[in-house]
C-alpha positions as a Python dict, from the first residue, in 0.01 Angstrom:
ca = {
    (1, 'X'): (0, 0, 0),
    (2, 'X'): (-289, -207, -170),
    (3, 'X'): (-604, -51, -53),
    (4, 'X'): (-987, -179, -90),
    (5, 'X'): (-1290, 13, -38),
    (6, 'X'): (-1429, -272, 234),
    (7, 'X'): (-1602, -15, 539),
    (8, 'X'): (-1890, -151, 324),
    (9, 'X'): (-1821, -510, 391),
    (10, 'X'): (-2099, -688, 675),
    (11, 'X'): (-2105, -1016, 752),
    (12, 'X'): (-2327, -1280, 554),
    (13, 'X'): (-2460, -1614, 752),
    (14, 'X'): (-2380, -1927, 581),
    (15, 'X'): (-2565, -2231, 615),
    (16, 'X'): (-2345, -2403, 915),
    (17, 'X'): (-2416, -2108, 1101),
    (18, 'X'): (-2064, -1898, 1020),
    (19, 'X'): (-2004, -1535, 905),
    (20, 'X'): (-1853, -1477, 487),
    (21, 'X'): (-1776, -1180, 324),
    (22, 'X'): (-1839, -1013, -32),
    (23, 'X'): (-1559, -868, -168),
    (24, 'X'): (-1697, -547, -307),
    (25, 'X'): (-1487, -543, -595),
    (26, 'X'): (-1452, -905, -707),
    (27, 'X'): (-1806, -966, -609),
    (28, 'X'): (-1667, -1276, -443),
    (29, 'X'): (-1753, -1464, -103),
    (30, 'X'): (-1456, -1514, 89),
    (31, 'X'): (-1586, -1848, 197),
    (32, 'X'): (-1871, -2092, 123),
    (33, 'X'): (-2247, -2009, 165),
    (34, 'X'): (-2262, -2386, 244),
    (35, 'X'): (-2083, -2274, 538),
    (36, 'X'): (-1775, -2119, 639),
    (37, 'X'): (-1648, -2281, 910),
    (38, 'X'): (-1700, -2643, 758),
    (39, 'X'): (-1538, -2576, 448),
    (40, 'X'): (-1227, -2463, 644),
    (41, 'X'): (-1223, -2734, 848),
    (42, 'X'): (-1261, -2979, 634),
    (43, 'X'): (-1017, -2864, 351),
    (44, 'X'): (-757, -2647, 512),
    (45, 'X'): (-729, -2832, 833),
    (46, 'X'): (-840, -3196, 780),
    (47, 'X'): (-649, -3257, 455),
    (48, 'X'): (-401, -3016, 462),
    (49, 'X'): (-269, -2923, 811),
    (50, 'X'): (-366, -3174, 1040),
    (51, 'X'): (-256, -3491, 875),
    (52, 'X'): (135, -3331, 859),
    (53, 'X'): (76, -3207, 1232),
    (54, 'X'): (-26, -3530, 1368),
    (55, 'X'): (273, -3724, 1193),
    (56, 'X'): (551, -3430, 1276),
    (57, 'X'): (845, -3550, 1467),
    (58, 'X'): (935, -3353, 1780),
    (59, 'X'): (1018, -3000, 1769),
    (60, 'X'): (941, -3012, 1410),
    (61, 'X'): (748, -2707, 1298),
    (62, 'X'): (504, -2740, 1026),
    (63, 'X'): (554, -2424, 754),
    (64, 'X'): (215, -2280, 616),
    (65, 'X'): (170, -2067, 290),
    (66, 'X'): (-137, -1924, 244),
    (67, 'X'): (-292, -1777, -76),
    (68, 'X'): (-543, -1540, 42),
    (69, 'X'): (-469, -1463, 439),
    (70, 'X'): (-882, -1299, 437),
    (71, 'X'): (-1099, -1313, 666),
    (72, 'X'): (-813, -1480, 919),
    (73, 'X'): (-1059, -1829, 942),
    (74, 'X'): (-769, -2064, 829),
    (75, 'X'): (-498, -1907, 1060),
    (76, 'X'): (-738, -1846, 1329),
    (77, 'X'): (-816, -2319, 1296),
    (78, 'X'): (-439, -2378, 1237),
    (79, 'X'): (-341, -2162, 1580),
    (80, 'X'): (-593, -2392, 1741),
    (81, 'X'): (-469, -2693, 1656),
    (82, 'X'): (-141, -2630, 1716),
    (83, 'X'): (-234, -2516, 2046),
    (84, 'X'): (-433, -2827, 2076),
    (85, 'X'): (-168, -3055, 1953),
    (86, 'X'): (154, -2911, 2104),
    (87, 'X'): (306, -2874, 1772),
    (88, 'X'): (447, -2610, 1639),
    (89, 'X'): (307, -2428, 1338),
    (90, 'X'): (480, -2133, 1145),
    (91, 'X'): (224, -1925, 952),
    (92, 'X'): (302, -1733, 663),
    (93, 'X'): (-2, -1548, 496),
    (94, 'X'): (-44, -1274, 208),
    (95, 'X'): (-315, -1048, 120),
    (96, 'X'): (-369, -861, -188),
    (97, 'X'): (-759, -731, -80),
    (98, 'X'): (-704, -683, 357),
    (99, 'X'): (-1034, -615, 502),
    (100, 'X'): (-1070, -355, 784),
    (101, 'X'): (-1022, -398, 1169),
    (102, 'X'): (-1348, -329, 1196),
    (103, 'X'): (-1509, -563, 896),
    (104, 'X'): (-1332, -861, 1115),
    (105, 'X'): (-1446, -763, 1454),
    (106, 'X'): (-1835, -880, 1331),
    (107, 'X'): (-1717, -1231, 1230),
    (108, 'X'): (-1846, -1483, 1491),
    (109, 'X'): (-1551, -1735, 1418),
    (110, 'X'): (-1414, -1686, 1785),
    (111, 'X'): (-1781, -1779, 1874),
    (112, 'X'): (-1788, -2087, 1709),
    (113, 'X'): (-1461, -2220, 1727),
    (114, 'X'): (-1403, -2157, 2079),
    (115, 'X'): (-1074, -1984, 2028),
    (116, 'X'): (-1000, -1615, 2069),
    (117, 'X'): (-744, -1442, 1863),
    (118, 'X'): (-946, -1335, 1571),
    (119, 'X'): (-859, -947, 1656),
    (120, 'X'): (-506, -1069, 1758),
    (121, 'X'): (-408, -1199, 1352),
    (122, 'X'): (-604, -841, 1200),
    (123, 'X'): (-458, -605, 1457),
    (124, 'X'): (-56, -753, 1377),
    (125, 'X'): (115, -538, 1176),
    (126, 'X'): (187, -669, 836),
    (127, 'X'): (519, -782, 754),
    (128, 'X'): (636, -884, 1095),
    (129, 'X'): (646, -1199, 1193),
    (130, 'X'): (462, -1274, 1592),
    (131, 'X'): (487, -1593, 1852),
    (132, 'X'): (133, -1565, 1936),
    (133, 'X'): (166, -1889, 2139),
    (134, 'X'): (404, -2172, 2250),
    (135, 'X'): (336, -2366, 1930),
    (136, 'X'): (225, -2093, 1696),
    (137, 'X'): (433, -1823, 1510),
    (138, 'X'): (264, -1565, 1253),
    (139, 'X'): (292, -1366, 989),
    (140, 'X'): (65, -1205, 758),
    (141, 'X'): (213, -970, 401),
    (142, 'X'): (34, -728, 191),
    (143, 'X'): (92, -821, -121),
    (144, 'X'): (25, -994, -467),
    (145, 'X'): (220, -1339, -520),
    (146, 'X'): (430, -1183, -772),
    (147, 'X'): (606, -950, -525),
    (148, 'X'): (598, -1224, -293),
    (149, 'X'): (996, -1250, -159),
    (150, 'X'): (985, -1473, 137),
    (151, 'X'): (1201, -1736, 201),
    (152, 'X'): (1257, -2137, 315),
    (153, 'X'): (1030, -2417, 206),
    (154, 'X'): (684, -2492, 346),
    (155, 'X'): (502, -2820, 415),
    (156, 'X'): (135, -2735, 301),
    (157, 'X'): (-61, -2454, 127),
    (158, 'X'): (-381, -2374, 182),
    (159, 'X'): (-447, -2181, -179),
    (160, 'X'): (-772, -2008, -136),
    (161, 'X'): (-761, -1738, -364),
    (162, 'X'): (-1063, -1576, -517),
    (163, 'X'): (-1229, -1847, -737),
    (164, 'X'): (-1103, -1939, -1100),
    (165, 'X'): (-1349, -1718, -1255),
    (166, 'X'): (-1256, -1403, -1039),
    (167, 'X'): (-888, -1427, -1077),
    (168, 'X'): (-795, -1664, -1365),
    (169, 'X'): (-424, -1494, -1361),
    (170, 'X'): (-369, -1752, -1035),
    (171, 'X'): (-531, -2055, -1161),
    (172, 'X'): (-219, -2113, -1364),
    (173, 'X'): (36, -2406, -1440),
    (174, 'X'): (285, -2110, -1385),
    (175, 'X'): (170, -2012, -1047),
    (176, 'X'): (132, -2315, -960),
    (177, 'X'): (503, -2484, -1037),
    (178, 'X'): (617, -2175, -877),
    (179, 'X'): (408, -2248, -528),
    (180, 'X'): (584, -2617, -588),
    (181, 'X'): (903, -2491, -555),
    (182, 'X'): (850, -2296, -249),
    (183, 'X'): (758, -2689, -116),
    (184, 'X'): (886, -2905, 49),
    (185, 'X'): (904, -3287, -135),
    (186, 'X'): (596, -3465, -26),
    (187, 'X'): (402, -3118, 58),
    (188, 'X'): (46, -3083, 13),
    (189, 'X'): (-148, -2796, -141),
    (190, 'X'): (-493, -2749, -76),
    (191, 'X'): (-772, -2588, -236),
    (192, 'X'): (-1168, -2599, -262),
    (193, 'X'): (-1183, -2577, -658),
    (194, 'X'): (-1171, -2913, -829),
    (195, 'X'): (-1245, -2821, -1172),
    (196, 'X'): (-1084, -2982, -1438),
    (197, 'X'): (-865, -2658, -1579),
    (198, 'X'): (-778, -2604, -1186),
    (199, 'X'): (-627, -3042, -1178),
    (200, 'X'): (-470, -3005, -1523),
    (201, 'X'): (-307, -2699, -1433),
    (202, 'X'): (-164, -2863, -1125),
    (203, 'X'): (-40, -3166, -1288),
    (204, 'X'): (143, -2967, -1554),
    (205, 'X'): (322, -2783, -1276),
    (206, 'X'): (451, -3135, -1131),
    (207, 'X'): (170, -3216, -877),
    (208, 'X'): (20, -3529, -823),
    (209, 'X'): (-356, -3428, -781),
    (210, 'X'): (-604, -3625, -558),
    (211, 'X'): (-1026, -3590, -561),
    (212, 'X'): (-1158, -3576, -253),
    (213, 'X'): (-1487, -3568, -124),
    (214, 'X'): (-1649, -3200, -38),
    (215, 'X'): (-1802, -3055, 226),
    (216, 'X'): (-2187, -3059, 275),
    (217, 'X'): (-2318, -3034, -66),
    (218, 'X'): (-1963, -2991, -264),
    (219, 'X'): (-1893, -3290, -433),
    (220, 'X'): (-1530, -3262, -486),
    (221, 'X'): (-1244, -3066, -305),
    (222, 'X'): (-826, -3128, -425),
    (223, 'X'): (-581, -3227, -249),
    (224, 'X'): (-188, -3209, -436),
    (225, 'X'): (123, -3337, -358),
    (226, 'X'): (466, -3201, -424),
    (227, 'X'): (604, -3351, -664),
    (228, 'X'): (439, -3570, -924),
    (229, 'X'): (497, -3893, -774),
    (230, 'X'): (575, -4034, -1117),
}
């Protein structure tokens, strides 16, 4: 069992309005200060999940892989859009740092997104996978990505570890090609780092790495596709 000293962690207001978190150990934010909720949206969901939802053939269930299940923000917007779409999502997150029961109970993200289920994802036992809805199935590990042993290919990743500087040991080429070949061909892999050690490491794996443009004040955010296309 990983444990983290986090009783101490309260809720920080971002600038859109949305709870973070500072990991007391990393010294980290789980999400933007530029705001929480629009950096999820607009990476996670709007580049990663959404476009592969709204192109899915029938019955087709989209696979996520999450680096970094957290503060439950990215699971919490994927559930709603599958709910809102009618297609089916299959969830897969781990967690190397869980926060308490009770550090995710003062998160407003049911507030602002309209959708309840926040407690639901932090009160699931880990390693068991839950239908939670019609269209959404979920399941959340303790663990690092070394000991990582799941199985079948996913469509997207939303990789939102700890930033490069905080845990430079996942940043890799190696970690990287290895997250490719848990893909499936044409996947995407997300992520809210664009630096250049962060694209270069991705390209050496075998991705083909796009810019894209941030949210609020971020200039850049990455998009990378599974494999390199040439």
């Amino acid at each position: 069992m990983i444990t983290t000293p986090d009783d101490r962690l309260q809720p920080l207001l971002t600038a859109d309005g949305s709870h973070t978190l500072l990991h007391p150990i990393l010294k980290e934010y789980y999400h933007s200060l530029q705001g929480s909720l629009q950096e999820s949206i607009h990476i996670f969901i709007n580049l990663g999940l959404k476009p592969l939802l709204e192109t899915a053939s029938e019955g087709t269930a989209i696979r996520i892989f999450e680096m970094g299940f957290g503060s439950g923000l990215n699971a919490l917007l994927s559930w709603k859009l599958a709910d809102e779409l009618q297609k089916k999502v299959e969830y897969t997150g781990i967690e190397a740092y869980p926060i308490t029961l009770e550090a995710s109970k003062l998160l407003n993200y049911e507030q602002l997104t309209g959708k309840e289920g926040l407690s639901t994802l932090h009160n699931t036992p880990w390693g068991e996978a839950r239908t939670l809805s019609p269209y959404f199935t979920f399941q959340k590990i303790e663990c690092f990505f070394e000991d990582y042993r799941g199985e079948g290919r996913y469509h997207v990743i939303f990789f939102d570890a700890f930033a490069p500087e905080a845990q430079p040991e996942l940043w890799t080429s190696e970690i990287f090609h290895r997250l490719g070949n848990r893909m499936i061909e044409g996947g995407y892999l997300v992520t809210y780092s664009s630096k250049g050690s962060v694209r270069r490491a991705l390209k050496e794996a075998g991705f083909t790495v796009e810019k894209h443009p941030g949210p609020g004040r971020k200039r850049e955010v990455v998009r990378a596709i599974w494999p390199h296309s040439g």
